[in-house]
PDB file of C-alpha atoms in Angstrom:
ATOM      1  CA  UNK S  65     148.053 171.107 129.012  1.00 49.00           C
ATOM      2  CA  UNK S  66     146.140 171.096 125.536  1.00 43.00           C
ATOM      3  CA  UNK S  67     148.723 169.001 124.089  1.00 45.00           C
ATOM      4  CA  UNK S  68     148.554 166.561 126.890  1.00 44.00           C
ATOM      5  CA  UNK S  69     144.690 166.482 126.660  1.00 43.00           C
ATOM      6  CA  UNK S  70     145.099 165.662 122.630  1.00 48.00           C
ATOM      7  CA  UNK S  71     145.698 161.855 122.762  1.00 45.00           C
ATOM      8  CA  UNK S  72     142.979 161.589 125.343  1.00 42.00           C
ATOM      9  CA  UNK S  73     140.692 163.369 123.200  1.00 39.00           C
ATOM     10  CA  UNK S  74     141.681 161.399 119.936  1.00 43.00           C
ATOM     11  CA  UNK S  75     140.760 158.136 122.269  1.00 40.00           C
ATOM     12  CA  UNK S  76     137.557 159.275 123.010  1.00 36.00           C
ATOM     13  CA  UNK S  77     136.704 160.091 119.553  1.00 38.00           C
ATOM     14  CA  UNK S  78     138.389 156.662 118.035  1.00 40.00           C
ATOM     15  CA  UNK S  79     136.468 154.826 121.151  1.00 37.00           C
ATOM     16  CA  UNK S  80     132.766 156.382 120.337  1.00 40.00           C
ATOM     17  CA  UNK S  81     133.369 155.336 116.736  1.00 36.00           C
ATOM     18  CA  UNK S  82     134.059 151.608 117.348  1.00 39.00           C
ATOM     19  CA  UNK S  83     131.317 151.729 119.792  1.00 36.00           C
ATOM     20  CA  UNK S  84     128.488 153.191 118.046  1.00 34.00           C
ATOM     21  CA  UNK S  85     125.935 150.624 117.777  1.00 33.00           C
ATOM     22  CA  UNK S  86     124.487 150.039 114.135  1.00 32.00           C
ATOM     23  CA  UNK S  87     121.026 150.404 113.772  1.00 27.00           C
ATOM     24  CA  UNK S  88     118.148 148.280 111.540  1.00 30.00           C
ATOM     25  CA  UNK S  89     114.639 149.527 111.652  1.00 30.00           C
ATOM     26  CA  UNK S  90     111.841 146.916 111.168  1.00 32.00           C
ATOM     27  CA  UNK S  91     109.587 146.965 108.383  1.00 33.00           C
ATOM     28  CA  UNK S  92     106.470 148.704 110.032  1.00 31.00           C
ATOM     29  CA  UNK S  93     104.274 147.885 106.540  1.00 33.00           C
ATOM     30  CA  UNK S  94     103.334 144.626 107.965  1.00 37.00           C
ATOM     31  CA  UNK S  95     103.364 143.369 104.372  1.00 41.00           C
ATOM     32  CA  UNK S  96     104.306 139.818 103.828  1.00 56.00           C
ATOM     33  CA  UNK S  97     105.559 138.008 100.222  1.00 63.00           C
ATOM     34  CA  UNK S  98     103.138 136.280  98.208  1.00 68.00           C
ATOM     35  CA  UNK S  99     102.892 132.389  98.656  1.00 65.00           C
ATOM     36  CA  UNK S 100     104.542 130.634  95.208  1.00 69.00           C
ATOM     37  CA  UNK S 101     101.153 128.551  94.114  1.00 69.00           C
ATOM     38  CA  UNK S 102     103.431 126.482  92.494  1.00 76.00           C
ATOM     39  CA  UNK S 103     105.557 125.166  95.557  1.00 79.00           C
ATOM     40  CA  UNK S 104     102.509 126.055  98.427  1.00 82.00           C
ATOM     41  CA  UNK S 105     103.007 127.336 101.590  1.00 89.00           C
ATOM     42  CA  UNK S 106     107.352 127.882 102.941  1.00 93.00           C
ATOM     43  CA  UNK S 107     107.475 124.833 105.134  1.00 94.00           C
ATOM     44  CA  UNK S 108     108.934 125.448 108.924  1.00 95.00           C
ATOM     45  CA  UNK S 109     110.383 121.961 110.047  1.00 95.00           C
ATOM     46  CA  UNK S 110     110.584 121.874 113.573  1.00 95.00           C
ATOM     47  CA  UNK S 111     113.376 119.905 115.990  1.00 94.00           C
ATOM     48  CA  UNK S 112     111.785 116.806 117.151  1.00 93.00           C
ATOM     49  CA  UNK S 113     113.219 117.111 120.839  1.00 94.00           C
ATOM     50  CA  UNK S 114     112.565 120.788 121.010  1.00 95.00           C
ATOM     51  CA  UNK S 115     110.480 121.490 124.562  1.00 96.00           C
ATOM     52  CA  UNK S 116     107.239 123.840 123.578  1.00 96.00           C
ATOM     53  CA  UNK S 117     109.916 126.807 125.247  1.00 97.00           C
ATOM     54  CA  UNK S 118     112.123 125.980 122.726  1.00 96.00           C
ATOM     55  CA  UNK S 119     109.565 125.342 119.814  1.00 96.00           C
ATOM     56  CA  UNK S 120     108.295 129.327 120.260  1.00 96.00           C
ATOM     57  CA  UNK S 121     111.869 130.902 121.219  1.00 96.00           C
ATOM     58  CA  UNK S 122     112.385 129.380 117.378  1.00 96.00           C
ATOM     59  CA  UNK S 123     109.644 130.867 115.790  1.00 96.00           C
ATOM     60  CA  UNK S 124     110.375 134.081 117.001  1.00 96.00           C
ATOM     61  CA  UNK S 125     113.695 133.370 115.693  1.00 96.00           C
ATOM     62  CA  UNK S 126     112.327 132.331 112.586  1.00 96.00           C
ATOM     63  CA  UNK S 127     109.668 135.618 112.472  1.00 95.00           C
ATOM     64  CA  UNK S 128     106.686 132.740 112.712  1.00 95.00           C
ATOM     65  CA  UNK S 129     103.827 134.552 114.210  1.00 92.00           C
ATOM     66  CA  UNK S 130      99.777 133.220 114.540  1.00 89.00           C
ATOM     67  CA  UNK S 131      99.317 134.722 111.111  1.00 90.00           C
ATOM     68  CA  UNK S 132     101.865 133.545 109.216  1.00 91.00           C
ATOM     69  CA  UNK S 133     100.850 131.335 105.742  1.00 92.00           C
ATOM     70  CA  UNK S 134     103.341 128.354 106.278  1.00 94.00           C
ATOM     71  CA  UNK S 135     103.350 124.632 106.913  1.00 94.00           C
ATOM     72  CA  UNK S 136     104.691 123.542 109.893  1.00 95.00           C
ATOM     73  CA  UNK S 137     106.611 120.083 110.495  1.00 95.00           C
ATOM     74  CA  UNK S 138     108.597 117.982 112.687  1.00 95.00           C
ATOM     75  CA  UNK S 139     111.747 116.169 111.843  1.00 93.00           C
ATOM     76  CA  UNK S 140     113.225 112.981 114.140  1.00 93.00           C
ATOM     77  CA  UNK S 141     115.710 110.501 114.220  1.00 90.00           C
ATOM     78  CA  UNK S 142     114.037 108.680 112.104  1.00 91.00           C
ATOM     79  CA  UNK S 143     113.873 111.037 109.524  1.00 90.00           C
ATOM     80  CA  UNK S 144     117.731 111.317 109.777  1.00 87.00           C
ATOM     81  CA  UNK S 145     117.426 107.315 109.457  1.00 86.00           C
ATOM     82  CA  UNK S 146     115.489 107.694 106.107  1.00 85.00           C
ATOM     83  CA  UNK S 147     118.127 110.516 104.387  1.00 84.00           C
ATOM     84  CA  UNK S 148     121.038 108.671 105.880  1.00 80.00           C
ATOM     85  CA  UNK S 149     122.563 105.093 105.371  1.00 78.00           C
ATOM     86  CA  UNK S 150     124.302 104.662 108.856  1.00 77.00           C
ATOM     87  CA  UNK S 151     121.566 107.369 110.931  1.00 79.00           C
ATOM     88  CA  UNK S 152     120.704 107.171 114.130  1.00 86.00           C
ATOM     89  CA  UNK S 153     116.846 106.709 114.808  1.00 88.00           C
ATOM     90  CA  UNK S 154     117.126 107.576 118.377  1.00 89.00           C
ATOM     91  CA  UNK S 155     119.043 111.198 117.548  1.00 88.00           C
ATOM     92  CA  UNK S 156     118.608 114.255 119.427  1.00 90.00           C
ATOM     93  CA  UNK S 157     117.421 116.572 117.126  1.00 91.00           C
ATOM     94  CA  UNK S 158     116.685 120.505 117.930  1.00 93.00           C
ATOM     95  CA  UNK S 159     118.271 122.211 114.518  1.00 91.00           C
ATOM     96  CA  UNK S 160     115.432 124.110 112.952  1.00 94.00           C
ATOM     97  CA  UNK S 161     114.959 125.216 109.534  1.00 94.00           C
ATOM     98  CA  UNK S 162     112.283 127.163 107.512  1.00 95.00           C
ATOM     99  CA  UNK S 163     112.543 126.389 103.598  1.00 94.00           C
ATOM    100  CA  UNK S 164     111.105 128.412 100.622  1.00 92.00           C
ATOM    101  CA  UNK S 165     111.288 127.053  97.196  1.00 90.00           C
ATOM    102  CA  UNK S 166     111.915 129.101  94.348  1.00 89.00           C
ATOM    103  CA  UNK S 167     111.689 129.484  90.531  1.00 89.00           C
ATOM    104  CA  UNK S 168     114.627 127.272  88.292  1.00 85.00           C
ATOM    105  CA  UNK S 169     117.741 129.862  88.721  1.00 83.00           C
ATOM    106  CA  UNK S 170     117.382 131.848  91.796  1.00 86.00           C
ATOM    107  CA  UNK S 171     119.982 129.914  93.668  1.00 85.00           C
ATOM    108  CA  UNK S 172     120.408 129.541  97.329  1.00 89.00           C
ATOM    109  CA  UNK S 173     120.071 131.448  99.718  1.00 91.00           C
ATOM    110  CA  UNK S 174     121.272 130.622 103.366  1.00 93.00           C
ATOM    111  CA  UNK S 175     120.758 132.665 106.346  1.00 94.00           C
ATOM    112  CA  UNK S 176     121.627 131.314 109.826  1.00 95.00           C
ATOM    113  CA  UNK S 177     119.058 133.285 112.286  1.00 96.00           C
ATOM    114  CA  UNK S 178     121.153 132.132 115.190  1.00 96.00           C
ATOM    115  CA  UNK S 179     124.711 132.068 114.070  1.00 95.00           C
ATOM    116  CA  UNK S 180     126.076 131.785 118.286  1.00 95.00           C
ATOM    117  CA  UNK S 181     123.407 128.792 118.129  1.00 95.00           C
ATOM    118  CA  UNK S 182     124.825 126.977 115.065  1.00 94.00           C
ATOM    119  CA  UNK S 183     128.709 125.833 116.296  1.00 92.00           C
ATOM    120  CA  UNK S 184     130.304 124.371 113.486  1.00 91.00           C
ATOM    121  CA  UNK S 185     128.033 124.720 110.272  1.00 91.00           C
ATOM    122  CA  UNK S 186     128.328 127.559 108.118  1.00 91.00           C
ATOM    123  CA  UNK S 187     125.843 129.108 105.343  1.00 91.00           C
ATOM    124  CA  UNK S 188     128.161 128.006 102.841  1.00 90.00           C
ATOM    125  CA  UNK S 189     129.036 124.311 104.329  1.00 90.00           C
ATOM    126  CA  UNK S 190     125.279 124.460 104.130  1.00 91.00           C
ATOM    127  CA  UNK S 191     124.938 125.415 100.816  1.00 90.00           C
ATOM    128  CA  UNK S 192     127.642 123.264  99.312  1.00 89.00           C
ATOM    129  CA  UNK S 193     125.730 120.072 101.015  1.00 91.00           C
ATOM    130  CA  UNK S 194     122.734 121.204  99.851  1.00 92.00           C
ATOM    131  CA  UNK S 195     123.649 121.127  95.757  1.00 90.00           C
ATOM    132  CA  UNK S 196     125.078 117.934  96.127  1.00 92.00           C
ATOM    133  CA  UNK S 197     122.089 116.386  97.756  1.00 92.00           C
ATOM    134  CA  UNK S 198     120.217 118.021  94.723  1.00 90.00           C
ATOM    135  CA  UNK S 199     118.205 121.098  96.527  1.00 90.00           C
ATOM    136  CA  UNK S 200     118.959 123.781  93.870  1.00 85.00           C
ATOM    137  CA  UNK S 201     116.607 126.980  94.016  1.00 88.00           C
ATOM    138  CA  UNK S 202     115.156 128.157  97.753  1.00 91.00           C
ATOM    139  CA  UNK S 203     115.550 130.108 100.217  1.00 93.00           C
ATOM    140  CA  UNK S 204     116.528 128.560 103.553  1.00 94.00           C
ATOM    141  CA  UNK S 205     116.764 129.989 106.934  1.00 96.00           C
ATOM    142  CA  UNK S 206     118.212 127.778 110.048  1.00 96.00           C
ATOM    143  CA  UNK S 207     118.083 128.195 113.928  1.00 96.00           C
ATOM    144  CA  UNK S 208     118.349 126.752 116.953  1.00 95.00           C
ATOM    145  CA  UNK S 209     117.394 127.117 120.975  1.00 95.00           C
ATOM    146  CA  UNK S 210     120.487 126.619 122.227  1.00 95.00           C
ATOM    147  CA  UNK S 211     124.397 125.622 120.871  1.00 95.00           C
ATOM    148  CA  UNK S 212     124.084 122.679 118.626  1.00 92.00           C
ATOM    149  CA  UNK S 213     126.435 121.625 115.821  1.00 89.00           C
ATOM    150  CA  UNK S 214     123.708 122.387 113.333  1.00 89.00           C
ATOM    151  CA  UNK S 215     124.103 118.959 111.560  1.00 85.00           C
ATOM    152  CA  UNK S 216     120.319 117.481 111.818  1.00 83.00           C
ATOM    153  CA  UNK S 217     119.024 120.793 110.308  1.00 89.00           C
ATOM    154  CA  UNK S 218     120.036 119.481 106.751  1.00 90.00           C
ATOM    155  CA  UNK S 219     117.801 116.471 107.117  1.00 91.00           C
ATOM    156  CA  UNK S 220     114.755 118.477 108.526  1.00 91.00           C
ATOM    157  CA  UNK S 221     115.903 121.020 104.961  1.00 92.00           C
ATOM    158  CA  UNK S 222     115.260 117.484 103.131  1.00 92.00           C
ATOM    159  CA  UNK S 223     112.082 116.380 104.519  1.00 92.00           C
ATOM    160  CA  UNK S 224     110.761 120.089 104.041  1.00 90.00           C
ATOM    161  CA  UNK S 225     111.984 120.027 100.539  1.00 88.00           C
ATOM    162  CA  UNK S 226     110.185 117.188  99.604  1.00 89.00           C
ATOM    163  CA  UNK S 227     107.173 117.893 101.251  1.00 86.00           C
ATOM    164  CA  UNK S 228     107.016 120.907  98.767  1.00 82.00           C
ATOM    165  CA  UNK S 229     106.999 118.146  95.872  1.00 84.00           C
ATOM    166  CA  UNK S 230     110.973 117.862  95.414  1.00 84.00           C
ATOM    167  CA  UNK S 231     112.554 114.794  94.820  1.00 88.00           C
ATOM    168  CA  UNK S 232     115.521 114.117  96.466  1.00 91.00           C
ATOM    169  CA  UNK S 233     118.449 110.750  96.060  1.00 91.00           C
ATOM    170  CA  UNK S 234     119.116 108.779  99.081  1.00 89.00           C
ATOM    171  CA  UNK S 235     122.389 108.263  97.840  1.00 91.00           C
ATOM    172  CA  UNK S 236     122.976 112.238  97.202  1.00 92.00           C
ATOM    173  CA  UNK S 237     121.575 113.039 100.386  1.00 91.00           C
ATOM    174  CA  UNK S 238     124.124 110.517 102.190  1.00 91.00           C
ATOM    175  CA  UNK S 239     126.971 112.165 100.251  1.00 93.00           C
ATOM    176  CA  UNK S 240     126.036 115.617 100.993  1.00 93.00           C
ATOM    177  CA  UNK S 241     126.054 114.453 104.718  1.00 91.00           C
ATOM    178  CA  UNK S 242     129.608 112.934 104.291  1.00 93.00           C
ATOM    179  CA  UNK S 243     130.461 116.546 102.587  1.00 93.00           C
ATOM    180  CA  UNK S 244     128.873 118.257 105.898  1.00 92.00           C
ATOM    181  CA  UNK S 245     131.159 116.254 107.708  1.00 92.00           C
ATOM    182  CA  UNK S 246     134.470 116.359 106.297  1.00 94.00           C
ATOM    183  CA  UNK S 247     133.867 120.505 105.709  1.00 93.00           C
ATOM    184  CA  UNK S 248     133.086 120.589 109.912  1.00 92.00           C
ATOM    185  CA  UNK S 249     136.019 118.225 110.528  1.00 92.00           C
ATOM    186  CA  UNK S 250     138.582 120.292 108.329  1.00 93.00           C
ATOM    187  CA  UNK S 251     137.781 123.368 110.411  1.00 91.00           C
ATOM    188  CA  UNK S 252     137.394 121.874 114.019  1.00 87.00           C
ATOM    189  CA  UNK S 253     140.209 119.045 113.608  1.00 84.00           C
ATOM    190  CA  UNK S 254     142.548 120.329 111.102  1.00 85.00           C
ATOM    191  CA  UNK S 255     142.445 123.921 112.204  1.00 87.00           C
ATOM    192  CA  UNK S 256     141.688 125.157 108.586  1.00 91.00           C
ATOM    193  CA  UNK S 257     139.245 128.783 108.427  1.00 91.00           C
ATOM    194  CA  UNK S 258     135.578 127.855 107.746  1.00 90.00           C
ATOM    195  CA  UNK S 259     135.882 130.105 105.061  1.00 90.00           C
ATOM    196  CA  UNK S 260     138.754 128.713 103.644  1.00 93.00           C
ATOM    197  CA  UNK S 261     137.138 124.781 104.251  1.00 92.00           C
ATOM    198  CA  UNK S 262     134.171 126.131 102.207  1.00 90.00           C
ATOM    199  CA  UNK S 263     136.280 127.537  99.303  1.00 93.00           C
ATOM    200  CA  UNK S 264     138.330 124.597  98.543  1.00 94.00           C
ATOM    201  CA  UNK S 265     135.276 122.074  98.466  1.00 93.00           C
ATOM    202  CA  UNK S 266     133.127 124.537  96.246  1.00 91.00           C
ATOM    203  CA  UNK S 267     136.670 125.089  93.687  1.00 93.00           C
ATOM    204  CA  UNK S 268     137.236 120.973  94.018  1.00 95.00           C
ATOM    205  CA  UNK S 269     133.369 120.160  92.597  1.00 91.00           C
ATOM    206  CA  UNK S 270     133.732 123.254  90.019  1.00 91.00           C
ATOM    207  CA  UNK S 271     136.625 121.608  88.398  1.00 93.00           C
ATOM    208  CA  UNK S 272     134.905 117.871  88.828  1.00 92.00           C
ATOM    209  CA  UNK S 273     131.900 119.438  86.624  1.00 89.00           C
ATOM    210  CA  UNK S 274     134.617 121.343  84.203  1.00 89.00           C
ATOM    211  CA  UNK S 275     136.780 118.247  83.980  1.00 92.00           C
ATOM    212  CA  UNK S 276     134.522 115.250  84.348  1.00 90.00           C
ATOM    213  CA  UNK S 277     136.746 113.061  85.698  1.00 94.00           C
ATOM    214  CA  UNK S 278     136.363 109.270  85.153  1.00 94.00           C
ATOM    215  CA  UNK S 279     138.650 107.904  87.695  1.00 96.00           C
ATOM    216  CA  UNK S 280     139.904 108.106  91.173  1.00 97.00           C
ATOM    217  CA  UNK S 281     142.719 109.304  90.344  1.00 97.00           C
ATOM    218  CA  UNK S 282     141.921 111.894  88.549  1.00 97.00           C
ATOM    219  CA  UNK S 283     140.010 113.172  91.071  1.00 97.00           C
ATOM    220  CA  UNK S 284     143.120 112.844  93.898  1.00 97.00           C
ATOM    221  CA  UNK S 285     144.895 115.596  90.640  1.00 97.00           C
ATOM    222  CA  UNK S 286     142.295 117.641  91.428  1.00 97.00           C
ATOM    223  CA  UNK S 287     142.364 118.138  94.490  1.00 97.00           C
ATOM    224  CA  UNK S 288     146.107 118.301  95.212  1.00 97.00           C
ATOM    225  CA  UNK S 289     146.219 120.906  92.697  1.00 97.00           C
ATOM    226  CA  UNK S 290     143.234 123.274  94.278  1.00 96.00           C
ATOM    227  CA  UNK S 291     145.145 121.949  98.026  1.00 96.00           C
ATOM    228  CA  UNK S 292     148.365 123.647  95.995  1.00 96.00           C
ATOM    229  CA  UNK S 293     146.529 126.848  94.522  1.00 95.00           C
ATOM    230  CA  UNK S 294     144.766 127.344  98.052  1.00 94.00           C
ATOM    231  CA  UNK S 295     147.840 126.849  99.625  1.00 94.00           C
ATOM    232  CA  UNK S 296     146.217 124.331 102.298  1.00 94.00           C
ATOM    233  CA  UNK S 297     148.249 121.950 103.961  1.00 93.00           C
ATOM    234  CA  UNK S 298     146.218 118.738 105.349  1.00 94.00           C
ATOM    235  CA  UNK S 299     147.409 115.421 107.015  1.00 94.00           C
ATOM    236  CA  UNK S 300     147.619 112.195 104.835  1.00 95.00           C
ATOM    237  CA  UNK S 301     144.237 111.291 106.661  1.00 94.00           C
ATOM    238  CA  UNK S 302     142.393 114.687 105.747  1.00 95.00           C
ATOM    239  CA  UNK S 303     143.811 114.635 102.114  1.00 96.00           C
ATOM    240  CA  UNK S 304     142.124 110.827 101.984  1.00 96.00           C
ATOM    241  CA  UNK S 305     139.147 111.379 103.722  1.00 95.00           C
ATOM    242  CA  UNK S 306     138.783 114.632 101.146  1.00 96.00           C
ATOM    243  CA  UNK S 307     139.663 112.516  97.590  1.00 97.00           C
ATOM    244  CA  UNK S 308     137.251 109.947  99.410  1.00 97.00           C
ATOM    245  CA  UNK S 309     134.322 112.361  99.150  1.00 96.00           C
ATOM    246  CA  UNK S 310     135.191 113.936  95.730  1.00 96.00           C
ATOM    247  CA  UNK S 311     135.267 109.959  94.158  1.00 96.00           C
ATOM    248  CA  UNK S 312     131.660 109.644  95.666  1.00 95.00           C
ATOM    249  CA  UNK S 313     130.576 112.976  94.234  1.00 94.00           C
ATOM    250  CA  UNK S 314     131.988 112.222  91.181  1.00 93.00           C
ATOM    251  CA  UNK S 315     130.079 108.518  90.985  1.00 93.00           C
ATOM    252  CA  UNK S 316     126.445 110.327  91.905  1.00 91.00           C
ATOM    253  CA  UNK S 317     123.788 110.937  88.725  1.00 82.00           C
ATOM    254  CA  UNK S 318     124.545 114.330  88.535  1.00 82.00           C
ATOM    255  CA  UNK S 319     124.398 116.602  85.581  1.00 76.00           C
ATOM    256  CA  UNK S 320     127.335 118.610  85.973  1.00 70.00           C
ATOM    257  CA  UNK S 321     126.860 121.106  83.929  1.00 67.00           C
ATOM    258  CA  UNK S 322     123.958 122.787  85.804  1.00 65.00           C
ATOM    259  CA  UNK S 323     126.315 122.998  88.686  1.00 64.00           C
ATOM    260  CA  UNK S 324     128.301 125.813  86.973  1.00 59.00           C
ATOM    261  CA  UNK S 325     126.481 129.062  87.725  1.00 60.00           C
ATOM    262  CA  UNK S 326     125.177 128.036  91.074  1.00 61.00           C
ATOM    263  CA  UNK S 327     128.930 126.916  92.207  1.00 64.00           C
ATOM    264  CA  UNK S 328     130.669 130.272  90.632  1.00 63.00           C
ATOM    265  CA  UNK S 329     127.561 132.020  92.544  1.00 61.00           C
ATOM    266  CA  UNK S 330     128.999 130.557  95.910  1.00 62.00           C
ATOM    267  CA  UNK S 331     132.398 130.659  95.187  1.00 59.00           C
ATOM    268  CA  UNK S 332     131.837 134.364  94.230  1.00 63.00           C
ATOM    269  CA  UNK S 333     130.228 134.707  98.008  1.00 62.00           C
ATOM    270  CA  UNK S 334     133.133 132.590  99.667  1.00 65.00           C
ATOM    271  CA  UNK S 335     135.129 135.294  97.789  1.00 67.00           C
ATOM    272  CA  UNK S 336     133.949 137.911  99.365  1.00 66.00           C
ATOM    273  CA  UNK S 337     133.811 136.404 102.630  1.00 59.00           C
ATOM    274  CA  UNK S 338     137.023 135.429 102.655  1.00 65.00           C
ATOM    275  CA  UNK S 339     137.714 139.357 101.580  1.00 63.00           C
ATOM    276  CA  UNK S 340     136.058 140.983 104.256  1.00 56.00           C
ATOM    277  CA  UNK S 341     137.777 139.286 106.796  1.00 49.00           C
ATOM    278  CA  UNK S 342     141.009 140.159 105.438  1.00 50.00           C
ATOM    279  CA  UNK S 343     139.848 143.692 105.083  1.00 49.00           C
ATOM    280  CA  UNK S 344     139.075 143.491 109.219  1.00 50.00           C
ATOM    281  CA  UNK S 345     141.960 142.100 110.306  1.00 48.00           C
ATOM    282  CA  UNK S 346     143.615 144.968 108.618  1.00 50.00           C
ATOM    283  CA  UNK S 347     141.233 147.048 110.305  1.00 46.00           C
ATOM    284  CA  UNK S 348     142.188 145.749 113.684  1.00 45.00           C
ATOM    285  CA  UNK S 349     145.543 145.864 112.808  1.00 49.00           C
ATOM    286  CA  UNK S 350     145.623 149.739 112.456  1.00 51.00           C
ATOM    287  CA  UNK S 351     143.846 150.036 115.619  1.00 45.00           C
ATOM    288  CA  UNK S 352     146.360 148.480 117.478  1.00 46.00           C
ATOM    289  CA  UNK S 353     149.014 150.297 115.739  1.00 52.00           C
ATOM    290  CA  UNK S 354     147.165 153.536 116.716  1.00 47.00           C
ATOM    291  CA  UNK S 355     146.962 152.424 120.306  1.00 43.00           C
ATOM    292  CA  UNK S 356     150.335 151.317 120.426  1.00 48.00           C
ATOM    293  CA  UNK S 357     151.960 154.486 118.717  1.00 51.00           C
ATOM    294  CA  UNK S 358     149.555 156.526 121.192  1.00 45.00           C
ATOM    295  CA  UNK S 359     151.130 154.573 123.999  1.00 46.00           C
ATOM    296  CA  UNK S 360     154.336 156.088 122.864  1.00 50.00           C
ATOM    297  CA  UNK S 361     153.325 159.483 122.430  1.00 48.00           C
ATOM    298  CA  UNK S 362     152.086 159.886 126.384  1.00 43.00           C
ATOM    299  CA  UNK S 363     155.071 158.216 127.339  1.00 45.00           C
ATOM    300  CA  UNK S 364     156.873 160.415 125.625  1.00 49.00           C
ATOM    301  CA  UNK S 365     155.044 163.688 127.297  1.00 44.00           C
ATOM    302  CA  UNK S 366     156.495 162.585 130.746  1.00 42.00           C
ATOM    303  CA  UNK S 367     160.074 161.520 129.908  1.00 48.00           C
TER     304      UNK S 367
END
């Protein structure tokens, strides 16, 4: 009887440990960072079509209470009409986004609040966008009331960014649009991991700021050969649609070289993404193997 009990036990034990729940305490201190005199206030840029429901279910999303020191805005279609050549002033917009600037060489940092909220952009698609459109040192957190795409919350990022006293291209900002969309089309239409997506466009623009290319065609050899090193496999139309976007990065005033430690900064996240969910799929893979070899052992008891 003990031995038959054994694998039941070993379930329960393996079962409690995957179900544990992990827990985060809140910081009871009440103590809030300093506002950078330099940049003012973190700006909070608000959804234009967001019902006042909506509006509060983001700032408590967002951690925006009565007392907080921030500026508050609203972003429309036509604000996506200003950063964009072909935008629509009559878009829907409810993406939200809450931007603090920071000091020359503190990077990005991206946190989606409401990652079931935010369908098809990730941190890092965000990111990526972000550099080329020229937004360089902030931190930036997004959300959203309900599932959107998560597009319009990189123009309410630009209007907030400039309302701090950046200065931002219209041409970079259209590119960085056309980078949001080809990143969210290789992953939804092509079938290629986000993660992945996000890795080959940050490697592509590290070796346009290493290289400098001059020509179209030397940007189509760079990015068969980081297709070939990533071992990605896209349709004629993807692989155009992907040297398309590289040629009009590679045309924008950009200084290159301060690209370098930013880009190896997200490439060394992507990294580590892209390691962690190998490490859990090898997780899951040994849990299934358990399950499956216990399987065998209670069979085993009654033959």
């Amino acid at each position: 009887m003990k031995k038959l009990l054994q694998p039941f036990i070993a379930v329960i034990l393996l079962f409690g440990v995957l179900v544990t729940p992990s827990i985060t305490f809140a910081d009871s201190t009440g103590t809030t960072e300093p506002v950078n005199e330099k940049f003012g206030a973190p700006i909070v840029v608000y959804g234009g079509n967001l019902t006042d429901e909506q509006k509060n279910s983001v700032k408590n999303n967002l951690k925006i209470t009565e007392n907080s020191d921030v500026q508050e805005i609203i972003v429309t279609g036509k604000d996506l009409a200003t950063y964009l050549k072909d935008g629509d002033a009559s878009a829907r917009m409810f993406s939200s986004a809450k931007i603090t600037r920071k000091d020359a060489g503190k990077g990005l940092v991206i946190n989606i609040v409401t990652p079931d909220n935010i369908t098809e952009v990730t941190s890092e698609m965000y990111a990526n966008a972000m550099l080329t459109a020229g937004i360089q040192d902030a931190v930036v957190e997004i959300a959203a009331p309900k599932p959107v795409t998560g597009h319009s919350a990189l123009v309410g990022i630009y209007k907030a960014y400039e309302v701090t006293g950046g200065e931002l291209d219209p041409e970079r900002t259209d590119v960085a649009n056309d980078e949001l969309s080809v990143a969210t089309n290789l992953a939804k239409e092509a079938g290629i991991d986000e993660a992945k997506v996000s890795e080959l466009l940050t490697e592509i623009k590290k070796q346009i700021a290493e290289q400098n290319p001059v020509s179209r065609e030397e940007v189509e050899k760079i990015v068969t050969e980081q297709l070939a090193k990533l071992q990605i496999e896209l349709s004629e139309k993807d692989r155009q649609l992907l040297i398309d976007l590289m040629d009009r990065i590679r045309q924008l005033d950009i200084d290159f070289s301060q690209w370098s430690d930013q880009l190896n900064d997200l490439s060394k996240t992507i990294e580590d993404k892209i390691g962690k969910i190998v490490d859990d799929e090898g997780f899951w893979q040994s849990v299934k193997d358990f399950f499956n070899n216990l399987i065998d052992s209670i069979r085993s008891l009654f033959n």
